[in-house]
Coordinates of C-alpha atoms and ligand atoms in Angstrom, one line a residue:
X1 CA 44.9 69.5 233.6
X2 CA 45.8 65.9 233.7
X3 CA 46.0 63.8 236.8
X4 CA 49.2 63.3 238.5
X5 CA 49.5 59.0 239.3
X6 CA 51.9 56.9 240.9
X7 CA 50.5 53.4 241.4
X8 CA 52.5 50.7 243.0
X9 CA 52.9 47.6 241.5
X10 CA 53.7 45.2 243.8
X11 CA 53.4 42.0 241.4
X12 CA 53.8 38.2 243.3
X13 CA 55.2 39.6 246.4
X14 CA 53.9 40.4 249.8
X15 CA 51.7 37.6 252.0
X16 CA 49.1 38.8 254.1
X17 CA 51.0 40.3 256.9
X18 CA 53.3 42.0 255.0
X19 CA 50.5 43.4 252.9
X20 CA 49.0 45.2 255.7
X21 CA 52.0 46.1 257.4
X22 CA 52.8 47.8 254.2
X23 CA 49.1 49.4 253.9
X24 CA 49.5 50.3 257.3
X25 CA 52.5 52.6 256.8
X26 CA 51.3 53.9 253.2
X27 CA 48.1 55.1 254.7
X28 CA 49.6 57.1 257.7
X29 CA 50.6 59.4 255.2
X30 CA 49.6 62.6 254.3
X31 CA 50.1 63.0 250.6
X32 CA 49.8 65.8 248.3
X33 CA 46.1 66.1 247.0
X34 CA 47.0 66.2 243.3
X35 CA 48.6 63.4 243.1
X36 CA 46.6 59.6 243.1
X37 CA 48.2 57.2 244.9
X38 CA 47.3 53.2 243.9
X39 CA 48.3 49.9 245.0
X40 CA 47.4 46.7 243.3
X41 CA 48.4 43.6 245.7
X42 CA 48.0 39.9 244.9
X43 CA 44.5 38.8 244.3
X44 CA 44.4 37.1 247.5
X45 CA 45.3 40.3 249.6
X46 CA 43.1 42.3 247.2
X47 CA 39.6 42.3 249.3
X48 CA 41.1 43.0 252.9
X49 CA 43.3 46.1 251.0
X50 CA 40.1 47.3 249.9
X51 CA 38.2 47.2 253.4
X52 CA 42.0 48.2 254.6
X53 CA 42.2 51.6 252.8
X54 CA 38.5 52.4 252.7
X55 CA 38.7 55.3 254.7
X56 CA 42.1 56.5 252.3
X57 CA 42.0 57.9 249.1
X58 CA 44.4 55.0 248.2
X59 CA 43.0 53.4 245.2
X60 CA 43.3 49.4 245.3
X61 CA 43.7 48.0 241.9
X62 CA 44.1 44.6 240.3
X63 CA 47.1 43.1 239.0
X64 CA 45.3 41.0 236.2
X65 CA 42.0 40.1 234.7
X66 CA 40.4 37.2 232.4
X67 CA 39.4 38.6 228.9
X68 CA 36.4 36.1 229.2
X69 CA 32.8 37.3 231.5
X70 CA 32.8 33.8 233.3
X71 CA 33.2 30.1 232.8
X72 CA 35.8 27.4 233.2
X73 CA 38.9 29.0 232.8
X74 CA 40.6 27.3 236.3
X75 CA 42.7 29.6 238.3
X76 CA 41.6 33.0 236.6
X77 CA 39.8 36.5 237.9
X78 CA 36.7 37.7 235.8
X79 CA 35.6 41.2 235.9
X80 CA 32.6 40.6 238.1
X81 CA 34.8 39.0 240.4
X82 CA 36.8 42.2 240.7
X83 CA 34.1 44.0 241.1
X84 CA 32.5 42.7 243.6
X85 CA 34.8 43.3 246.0
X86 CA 35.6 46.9 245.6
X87 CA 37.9 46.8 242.9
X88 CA 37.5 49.0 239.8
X89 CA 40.6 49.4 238.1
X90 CA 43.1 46.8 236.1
X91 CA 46.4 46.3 234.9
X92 CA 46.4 45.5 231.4
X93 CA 49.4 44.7 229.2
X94 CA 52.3 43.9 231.3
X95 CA 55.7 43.0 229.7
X96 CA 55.8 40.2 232.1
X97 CA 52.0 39.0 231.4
X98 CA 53.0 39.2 227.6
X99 CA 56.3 37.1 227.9
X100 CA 55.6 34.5 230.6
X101 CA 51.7 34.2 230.1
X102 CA 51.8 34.4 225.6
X103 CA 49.6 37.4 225.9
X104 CA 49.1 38.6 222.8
X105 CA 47.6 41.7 221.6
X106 CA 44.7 39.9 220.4
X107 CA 43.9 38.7 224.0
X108 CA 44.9 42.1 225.3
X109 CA 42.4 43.9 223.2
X110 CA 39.5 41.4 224.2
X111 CA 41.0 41.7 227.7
X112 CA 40.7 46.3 227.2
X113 CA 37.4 45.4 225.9
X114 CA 35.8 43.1 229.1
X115 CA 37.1 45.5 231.3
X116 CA 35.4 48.6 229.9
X117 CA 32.1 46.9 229.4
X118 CA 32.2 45.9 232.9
X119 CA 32.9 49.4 234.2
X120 CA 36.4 48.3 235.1
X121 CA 39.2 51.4 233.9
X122 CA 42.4 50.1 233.0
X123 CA 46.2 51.1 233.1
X124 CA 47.6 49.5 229.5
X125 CA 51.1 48.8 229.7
X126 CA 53.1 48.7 226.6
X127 CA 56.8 49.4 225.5
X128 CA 59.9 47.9 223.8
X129 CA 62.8 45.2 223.9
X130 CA 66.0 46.6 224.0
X131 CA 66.4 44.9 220.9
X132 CA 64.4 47.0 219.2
X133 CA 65.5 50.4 220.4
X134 CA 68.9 49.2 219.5
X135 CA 67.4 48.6 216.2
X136 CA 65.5 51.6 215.9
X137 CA 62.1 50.1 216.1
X138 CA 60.7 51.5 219.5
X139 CA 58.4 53.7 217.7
X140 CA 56.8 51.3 215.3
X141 CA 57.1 48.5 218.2
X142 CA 54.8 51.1 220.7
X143 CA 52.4 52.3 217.8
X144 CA 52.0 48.7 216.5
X145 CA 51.2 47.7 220.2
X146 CA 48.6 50.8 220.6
X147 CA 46.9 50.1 217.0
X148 CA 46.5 46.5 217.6
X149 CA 44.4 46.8 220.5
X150 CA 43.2 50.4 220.8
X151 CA 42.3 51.9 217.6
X152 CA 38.8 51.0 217.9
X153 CA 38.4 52.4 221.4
X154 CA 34.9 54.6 221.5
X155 CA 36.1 58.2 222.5
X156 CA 33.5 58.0 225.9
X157 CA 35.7 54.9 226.8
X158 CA 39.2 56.7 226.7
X159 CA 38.1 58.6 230.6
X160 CA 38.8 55.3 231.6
X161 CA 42.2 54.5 230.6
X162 CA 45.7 55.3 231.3
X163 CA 48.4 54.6 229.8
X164 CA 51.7 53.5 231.0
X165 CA 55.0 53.2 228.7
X166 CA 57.6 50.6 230.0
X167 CA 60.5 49.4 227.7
X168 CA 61.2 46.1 228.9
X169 CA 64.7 47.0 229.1
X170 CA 63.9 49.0 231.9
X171 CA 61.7 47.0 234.1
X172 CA 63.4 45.6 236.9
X173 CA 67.0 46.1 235.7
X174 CA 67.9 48.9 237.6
X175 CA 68.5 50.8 234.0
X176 CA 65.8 54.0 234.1
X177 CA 65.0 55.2 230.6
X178 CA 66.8 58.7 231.0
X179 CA 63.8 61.6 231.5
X180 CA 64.9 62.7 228.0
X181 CA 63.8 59.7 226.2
X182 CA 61.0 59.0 228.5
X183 CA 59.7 62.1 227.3
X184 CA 60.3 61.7 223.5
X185 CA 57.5 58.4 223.7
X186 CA 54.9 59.7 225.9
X187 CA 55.3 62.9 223.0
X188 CA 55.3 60.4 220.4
X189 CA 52.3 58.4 222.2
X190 CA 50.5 61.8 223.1
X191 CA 50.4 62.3 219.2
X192 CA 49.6 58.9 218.0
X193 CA 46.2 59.9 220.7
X194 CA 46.1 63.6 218.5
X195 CA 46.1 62.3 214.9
X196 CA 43.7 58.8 215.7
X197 CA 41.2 60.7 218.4
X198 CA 41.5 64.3 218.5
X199 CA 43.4 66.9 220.6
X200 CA 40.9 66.7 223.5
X201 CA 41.6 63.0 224.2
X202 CA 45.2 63.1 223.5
X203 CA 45.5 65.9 225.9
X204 CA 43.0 64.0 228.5
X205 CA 44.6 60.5 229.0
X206 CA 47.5 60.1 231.3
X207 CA 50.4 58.8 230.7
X208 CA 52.9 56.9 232.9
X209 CA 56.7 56.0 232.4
X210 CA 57.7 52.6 234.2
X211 CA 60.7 51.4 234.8
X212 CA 63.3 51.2 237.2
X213 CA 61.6 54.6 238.8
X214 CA 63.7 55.2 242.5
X215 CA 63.5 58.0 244.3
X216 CA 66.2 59.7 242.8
X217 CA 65.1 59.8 239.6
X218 CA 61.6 60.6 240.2
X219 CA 61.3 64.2 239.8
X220 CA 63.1 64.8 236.8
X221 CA 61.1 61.7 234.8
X222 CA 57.8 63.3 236.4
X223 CA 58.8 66.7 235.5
X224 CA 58.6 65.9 231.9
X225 CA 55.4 67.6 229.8
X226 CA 53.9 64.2 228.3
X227 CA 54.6 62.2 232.2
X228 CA 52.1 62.1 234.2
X229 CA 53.2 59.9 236.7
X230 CA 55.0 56.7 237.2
X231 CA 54.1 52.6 237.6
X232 CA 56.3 51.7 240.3
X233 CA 57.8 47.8 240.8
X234 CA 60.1 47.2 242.9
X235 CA 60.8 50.7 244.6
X236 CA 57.3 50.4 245.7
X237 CA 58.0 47.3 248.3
X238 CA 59.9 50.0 250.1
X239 CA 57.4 52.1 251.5
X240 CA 59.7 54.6 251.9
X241 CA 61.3 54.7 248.9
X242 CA 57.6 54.6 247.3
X243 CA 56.3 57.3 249.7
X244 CA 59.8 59.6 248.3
X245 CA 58.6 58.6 244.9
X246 CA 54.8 59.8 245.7
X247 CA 56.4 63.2 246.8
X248 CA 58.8 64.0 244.1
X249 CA 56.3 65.8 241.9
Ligands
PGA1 P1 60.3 48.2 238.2 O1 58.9 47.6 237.6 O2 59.9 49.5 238.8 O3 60.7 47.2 239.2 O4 61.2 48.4 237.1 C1 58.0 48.4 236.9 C2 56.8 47.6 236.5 O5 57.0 46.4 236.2 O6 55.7 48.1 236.4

């Protein structure tokens, strides 16, 4: 039985007040034990979430991370760092770290690889343009992204990773993948696990849609087979709507 995971991703937004105010509301809540429940705020609200939720089962996780151990890289987070503070978990991946930032997938793979030497797990984001699923490529766009950078994951490393499909057409544009074709990648991701790793992983490692998830469309993306939860943007800087989204499995 696979985990059931909605983690908020609350990218640049949110100061210090309104991080905690936020916190404060989320963690009132009594949610339903199968489900794990993370947040990821800005690096600079990251340590006071921590100490904030440590008596919650609210995960805090990080937003980013350097693919480099340490050094003079100005402005940038190193594993240790992370860490330090709490923190075990990272973002990986995200369409807007690939287009604004030029990461590649050969910095995302040395990125997947620092993390998991470090003890850090990882959610990998991947997906397509719209330009491609107009063209037909979303398949060989999402296996070319998975090959790239985790083909020559060890199998003991794959407890640590989830993975979270989000076409880039989706993200932020009010426009949901439909449940039905959120359903036919994670299928199509679950196998590309089955025929390079084996039926146990590929039936172990989570996989979340993201994507213009609200709270009305919640339930019927989560109720899909090969969904396992959902990485939640902008619905999740309204803690109701995220607590809705939470409750819809
Ligand atoms: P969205 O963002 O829910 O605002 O579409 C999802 C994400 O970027 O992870």
């Amino acid at each position: 039985m696979r985990n059931k995971i909605v983690a908020g991703n609350w990218k640049m937004n949110n100061d210090a007040n309104k991080t905690e105010a936020l916190l404060e509301k989320l963690k009132k809540h009594n949610f339903n034990n199968d489900v794990k429940v993370m947040v990821s705020p800005s690096f600079t609200n990251l340590q006071k979430s921590v100490i904030n939720l440590s008596d919650s089962k609210i995960e805090v996780i990080a937003q980013n991370m350097n693919e480099s151990e340490k050094g003079a890289y100005t402005g940038e987070v190193s594993p240790s760092m992370i860490k330090s503070i709490g923190v075990s978990r990272v973002i990986i991946g995200h369409s807007e770290r690939r287009a604004y930032y030029n990461e590649n997938d050969q910095v995302l793979k040395k990125k997947i690889n620092n993390a998991l030497k470090n003890q850090i797990e990882i959610i990998f984001c991947f997906g397509e343009q719209i330009s491609d699923r107009r063209s037909r490529k979303e398949f060989e766009i999402v296996k070319n992204q998975l090959s790239n950078t985790l083909l020559k994951i060890k199998e003991s490393d794959w407890s640590n990773i989830i993975l979270a499909y989000e076409p880039i057409w989706a993200i932020g544009t009010g426009e949901n993948a439909t449940a039905e074709q959120a359903q036919e990648m994670h299928f199509f991701v679950r196998n590309w696990l089955k025929s390079n790793f084996g039926t146990k992983i590929s039936e172990m490692v989570p996989i979340l849609y993201g994507g213009s998830v609200k709270p009305d469309n919640a339930s019927e993306i989560f109720s899909q087979p090969d969904v396992d939860g959902g990485l939640i943007g902008g619905a999740s800087l309204i803690i109701d709507d995220f607590i809705e989204i939470i409750n819809s499995f």
